[in-house]
PDB file of C-alpha atoms in Angstrom:
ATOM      1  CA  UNK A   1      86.314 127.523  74.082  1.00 68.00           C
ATOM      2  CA  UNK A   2      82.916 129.728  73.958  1.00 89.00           C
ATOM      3  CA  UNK A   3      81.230 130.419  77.544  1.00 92.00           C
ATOM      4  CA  UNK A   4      78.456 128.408  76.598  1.00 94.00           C
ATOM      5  CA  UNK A   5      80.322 125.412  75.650  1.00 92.00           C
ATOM      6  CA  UNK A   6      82.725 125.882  78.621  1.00 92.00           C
ATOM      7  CA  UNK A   7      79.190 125.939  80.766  1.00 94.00           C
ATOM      8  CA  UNK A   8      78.204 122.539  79.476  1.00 93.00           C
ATOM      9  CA  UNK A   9      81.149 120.601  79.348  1.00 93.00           C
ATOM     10  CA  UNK A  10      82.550 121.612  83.201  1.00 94.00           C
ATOM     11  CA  UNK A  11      82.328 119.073  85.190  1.00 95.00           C
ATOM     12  CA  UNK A  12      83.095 118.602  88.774  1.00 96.00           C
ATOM     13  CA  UNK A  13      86.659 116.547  89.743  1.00 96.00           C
ATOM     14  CA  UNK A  14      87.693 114.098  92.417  1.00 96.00           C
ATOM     15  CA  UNK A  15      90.921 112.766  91.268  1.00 96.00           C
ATOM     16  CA  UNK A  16      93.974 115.009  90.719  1.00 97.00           C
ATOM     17  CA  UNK A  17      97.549 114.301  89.861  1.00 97.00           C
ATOM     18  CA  UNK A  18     100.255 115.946  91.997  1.00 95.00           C
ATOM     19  CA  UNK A  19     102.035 118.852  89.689  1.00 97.00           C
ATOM     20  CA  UNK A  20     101.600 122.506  90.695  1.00 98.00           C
ATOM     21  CA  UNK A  21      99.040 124.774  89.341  1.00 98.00           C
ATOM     22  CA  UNK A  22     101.521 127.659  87.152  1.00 98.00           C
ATOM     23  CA  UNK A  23     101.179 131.291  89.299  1.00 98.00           C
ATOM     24  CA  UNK A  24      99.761 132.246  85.585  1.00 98.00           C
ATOM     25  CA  UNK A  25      97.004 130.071  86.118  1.00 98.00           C
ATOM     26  CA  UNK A  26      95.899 130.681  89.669  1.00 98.00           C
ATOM     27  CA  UNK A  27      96.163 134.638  88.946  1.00 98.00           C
ATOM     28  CA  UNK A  28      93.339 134.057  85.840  1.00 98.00           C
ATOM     29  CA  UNK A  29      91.371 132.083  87.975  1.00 98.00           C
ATOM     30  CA  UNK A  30      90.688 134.935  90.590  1.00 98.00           C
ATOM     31  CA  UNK A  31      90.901 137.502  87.940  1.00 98.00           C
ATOM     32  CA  UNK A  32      87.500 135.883  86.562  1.00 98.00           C
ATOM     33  CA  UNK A  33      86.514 135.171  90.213  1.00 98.00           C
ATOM     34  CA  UNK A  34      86.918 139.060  90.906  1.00 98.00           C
ATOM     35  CA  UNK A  35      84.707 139.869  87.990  1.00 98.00           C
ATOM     36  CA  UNK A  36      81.771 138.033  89.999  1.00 98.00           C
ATOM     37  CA  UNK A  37      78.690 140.073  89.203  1.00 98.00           C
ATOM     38  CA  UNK A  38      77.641 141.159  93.284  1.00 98.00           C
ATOM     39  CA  UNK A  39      75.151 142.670  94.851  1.00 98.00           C
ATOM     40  CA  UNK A  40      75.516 146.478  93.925  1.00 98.00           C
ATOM     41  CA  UNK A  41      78.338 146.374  92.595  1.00 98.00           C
ATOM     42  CA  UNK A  42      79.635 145.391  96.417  1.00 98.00           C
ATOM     43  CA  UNK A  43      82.332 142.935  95.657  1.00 98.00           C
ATOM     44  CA  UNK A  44      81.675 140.975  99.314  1.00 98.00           C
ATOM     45  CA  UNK A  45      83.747 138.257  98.693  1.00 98.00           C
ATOM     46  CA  UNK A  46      87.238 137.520  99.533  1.00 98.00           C
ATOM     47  CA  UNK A  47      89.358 134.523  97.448  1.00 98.00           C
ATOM     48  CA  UNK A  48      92.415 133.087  99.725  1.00 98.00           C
ATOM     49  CA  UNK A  49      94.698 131.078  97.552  1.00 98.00           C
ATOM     50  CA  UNK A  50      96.625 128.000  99.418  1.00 98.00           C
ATOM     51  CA  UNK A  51      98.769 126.369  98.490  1.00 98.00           C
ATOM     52  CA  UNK A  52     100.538 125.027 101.162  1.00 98.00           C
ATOM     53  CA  UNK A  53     100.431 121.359 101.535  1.00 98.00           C
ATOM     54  CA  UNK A  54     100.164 121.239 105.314  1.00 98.00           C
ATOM     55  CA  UNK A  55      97.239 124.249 105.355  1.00 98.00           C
ATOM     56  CA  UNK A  56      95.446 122.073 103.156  1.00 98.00           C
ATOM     57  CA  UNK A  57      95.690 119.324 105.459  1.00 98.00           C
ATOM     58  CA  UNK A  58      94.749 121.553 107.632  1.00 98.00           C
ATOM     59  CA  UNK A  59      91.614 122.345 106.162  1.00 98.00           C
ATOM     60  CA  UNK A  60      91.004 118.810 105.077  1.00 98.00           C
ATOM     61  CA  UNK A  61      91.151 117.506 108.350  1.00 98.00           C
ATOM     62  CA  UNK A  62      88.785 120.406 109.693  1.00 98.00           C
ATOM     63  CA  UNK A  63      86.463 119.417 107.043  1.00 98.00           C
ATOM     64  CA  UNK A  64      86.598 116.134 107.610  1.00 98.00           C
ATOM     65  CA  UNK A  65      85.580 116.225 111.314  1.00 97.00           C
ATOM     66  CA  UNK A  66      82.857 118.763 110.683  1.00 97.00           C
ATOM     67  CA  UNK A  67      81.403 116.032 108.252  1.00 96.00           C
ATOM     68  CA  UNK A  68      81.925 113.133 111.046  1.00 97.00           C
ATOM     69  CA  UNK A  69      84.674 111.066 108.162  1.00 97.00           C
ATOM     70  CA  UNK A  70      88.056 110.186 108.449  1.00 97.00           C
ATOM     71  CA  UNK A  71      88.990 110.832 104.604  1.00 97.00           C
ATOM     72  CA  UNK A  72      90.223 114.136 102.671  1.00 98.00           C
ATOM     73  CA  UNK A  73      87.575 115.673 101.269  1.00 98.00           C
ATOM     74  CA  UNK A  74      89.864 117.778  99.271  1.00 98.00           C
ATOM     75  CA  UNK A  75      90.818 114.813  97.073  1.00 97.00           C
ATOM     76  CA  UNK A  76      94.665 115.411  97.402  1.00 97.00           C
ATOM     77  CA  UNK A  77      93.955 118.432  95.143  1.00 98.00           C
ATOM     78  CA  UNK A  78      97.278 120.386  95.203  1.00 98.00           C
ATOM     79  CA  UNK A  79      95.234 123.504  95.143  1.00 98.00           C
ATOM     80  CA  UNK A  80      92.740 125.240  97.922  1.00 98.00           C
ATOM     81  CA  UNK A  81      90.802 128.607  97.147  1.00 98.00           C
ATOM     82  CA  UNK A  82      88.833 129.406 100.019  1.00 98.00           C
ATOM     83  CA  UNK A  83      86.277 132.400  99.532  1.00 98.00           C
ATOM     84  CA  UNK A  84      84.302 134.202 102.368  1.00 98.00           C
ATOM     85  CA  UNK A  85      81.971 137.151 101.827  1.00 98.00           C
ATOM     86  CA  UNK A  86      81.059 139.994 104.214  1.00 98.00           C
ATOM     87  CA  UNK A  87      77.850 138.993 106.150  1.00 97.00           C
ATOM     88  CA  UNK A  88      76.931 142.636 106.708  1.00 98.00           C
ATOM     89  CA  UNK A  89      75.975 142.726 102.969  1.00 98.00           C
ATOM     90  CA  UNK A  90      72.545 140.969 102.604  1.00 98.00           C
ATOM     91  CA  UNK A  91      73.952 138.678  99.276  1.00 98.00           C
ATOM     92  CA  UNK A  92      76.997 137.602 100.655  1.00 98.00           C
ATOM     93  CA  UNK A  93      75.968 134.397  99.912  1.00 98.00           C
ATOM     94  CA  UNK A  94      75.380 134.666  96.055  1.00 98.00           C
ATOM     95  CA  UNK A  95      78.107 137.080  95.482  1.00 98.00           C
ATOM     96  CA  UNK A  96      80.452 133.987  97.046  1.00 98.00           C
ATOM     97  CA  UNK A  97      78.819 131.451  94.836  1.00 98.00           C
ATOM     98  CA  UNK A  98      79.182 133.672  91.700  1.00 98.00           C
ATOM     99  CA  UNK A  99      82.614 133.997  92.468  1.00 98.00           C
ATOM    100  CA  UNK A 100      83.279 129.827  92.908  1.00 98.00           C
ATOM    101  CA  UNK A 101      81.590 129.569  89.928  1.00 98.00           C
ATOM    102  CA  UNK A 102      83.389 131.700  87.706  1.00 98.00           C
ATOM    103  CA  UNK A 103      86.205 130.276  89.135  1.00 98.00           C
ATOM    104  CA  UNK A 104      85.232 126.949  87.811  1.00 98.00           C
ATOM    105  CA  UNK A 105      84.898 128.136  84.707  1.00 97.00           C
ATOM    106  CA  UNK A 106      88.212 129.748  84.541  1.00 98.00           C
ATOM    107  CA  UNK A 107      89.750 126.700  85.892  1.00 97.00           C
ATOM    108  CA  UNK A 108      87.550 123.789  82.599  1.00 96.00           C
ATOM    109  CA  UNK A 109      88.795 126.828  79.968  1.00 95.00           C
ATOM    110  CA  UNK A 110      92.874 126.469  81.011  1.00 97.00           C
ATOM    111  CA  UNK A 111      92.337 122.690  81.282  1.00 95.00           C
ATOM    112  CA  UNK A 112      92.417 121.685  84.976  1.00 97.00           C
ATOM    113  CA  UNK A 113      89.879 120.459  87.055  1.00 97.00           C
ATOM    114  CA  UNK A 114      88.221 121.722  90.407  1.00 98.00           C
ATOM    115  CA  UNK A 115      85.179 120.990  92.072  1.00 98.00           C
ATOM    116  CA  UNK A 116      83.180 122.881  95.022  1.00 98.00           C
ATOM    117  CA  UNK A 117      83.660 121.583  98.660  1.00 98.00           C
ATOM    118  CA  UNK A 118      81.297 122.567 101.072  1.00 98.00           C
ATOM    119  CA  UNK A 119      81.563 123.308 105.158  1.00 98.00           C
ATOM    120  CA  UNK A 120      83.909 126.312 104.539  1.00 98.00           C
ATOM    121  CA  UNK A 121      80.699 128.111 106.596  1.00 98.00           C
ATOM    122  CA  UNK A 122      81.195 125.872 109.382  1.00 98.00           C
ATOM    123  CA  UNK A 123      84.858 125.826 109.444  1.00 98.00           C
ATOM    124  CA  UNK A 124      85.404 129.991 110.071  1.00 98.00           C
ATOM    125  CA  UNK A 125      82.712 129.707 112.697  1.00 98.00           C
ATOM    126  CA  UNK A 126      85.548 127.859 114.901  1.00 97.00           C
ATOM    127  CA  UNK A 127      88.127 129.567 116.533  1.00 97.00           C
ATOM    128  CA  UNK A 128      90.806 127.699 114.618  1.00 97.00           C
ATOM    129  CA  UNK A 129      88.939 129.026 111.597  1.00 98.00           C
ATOM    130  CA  UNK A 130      89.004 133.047 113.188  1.00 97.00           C
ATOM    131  CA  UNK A 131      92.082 132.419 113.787  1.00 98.00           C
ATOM    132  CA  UNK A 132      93.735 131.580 111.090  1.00 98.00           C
ATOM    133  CA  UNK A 133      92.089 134.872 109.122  1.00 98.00           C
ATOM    134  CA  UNK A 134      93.775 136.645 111.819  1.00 98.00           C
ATOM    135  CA  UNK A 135      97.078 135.061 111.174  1.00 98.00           C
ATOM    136  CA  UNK A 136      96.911 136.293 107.495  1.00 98.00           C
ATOM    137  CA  UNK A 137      95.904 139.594 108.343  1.00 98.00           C
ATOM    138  CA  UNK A 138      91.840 139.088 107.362  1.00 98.00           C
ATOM    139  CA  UNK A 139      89.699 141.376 110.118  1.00 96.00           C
ATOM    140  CA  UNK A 140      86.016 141.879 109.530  1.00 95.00           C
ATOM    141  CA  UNK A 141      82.740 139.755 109.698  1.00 96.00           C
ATOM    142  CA  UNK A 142      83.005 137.148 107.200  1.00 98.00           C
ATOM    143  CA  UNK A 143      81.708 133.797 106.280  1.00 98.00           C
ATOM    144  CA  UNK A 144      83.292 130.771 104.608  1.00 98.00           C
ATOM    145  CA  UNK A 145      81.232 130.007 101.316  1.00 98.00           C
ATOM    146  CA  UNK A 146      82.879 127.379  99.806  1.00 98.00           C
ATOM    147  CA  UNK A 147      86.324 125.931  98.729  1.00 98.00           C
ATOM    148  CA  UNK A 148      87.252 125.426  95.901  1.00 98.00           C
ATOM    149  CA  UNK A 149      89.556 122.499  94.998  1.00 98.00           C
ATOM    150  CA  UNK A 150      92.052 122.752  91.984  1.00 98.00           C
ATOM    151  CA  UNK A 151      94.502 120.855  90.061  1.00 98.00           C
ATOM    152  CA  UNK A 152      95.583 118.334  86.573  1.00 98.00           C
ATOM    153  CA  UNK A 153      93.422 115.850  86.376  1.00 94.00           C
ATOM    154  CA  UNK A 154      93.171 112.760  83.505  1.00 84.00           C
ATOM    155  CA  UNK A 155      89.512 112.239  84.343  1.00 80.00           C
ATOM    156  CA  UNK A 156      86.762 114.186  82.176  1.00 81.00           C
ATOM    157  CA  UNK A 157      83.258 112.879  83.231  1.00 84.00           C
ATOM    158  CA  UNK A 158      80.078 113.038  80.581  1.00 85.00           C
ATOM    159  CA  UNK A 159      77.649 115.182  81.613  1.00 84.00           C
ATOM    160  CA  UNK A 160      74.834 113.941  83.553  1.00 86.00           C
ATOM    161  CA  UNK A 161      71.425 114.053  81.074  1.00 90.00           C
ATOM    162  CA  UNK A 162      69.449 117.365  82.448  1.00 92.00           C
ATOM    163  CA  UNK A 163      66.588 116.365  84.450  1.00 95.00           C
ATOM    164  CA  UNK A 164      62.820 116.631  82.863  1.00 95.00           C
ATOM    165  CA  UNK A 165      61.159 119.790  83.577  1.00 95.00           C
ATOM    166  CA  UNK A 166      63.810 121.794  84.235  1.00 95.00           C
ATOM    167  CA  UNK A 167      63.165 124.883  82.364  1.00 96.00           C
ATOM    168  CA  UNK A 168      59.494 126.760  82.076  1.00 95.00           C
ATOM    169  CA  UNK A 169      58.827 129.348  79.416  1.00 95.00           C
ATOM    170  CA  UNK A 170      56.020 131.895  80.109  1.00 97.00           C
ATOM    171  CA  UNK A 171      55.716 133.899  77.244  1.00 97.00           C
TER     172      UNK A 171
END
């Protein structure tokens, strides 16, 4: 598949079956998440790769409460990427988006779906959050960007018709 095709056919997935992303797999997807254009060249971001059922209940639950529901709003997705980005470099924040997004990309080219869950910002503010990154050996000043859920999925959604005025040309 072409980038540009891969860019207009990726869609974002809610419904996963239960099988195991291949190792193979999750190592292209952050390979093309680690080839993120950043800020100078900076390379902020940081990719954590669960896979753990009960972390991801973890998470889910955390999640969950932060939003004020009582349902997962990682969609029983059999994978979690988590990505955080150094806040003492001023575009932390886009450096961590252009990494989920490659990583979205990655993930419509080998055939699974994933989709961008938000709150991961909120969630390493906690102390359960700190602590966890301490548990895995993460030190530093970071903040959560955004998860990134992952897995096989039978559903592949149509495109949503671009909006009117979306694009300007000054020329």
């Amino acid at each position: 598949m072409n980038t540009l095709e891969s860019i207009k056919t990726r869609r974002s997935i809610r419904s996963f079956k239960e099988d195991a992303v291949p190792d193979e797999f999750i190592e292209k997807i952050v390979e093309a998440g680690s080839y993120a254009a950043s800020g100078k060249g900076r390379q902020s971001p940081i990719i954590i790769v669960v896979e753990n059922k009960d972390v991801i209940k973890k998470f889910s639950k955390m999640n969950a409460s932060i939003m004020g529901v009582n349902i997962d709003p990682f969609y029983q997705a059999p994978l979690l990427m988590i990505v955080l980005a150094d806040k003492t470099i001023p575009t932390h924040i886009y450096d961590g988006s252009l990494v989920i997004g490659n990583m979205m990309l990655a993930c419509h080219e080998l055939g699974l779906g994933s989709c961008w869950i938000h709150r991961a910002k909120e969630e390493f503010e906690t102390a359960e959050g700190k602590e966890f990154l301490k548990e895995i050996g993460i030190t530093g000043d970071y903040e959560g960007i955004g998860h990134l859920i992952v897995g096989f999925t039978d559903k592949h959604p149509n495109p949503a018709k671009r909006k009117e005025n979306y694009i300007y040309y000054v020329k």
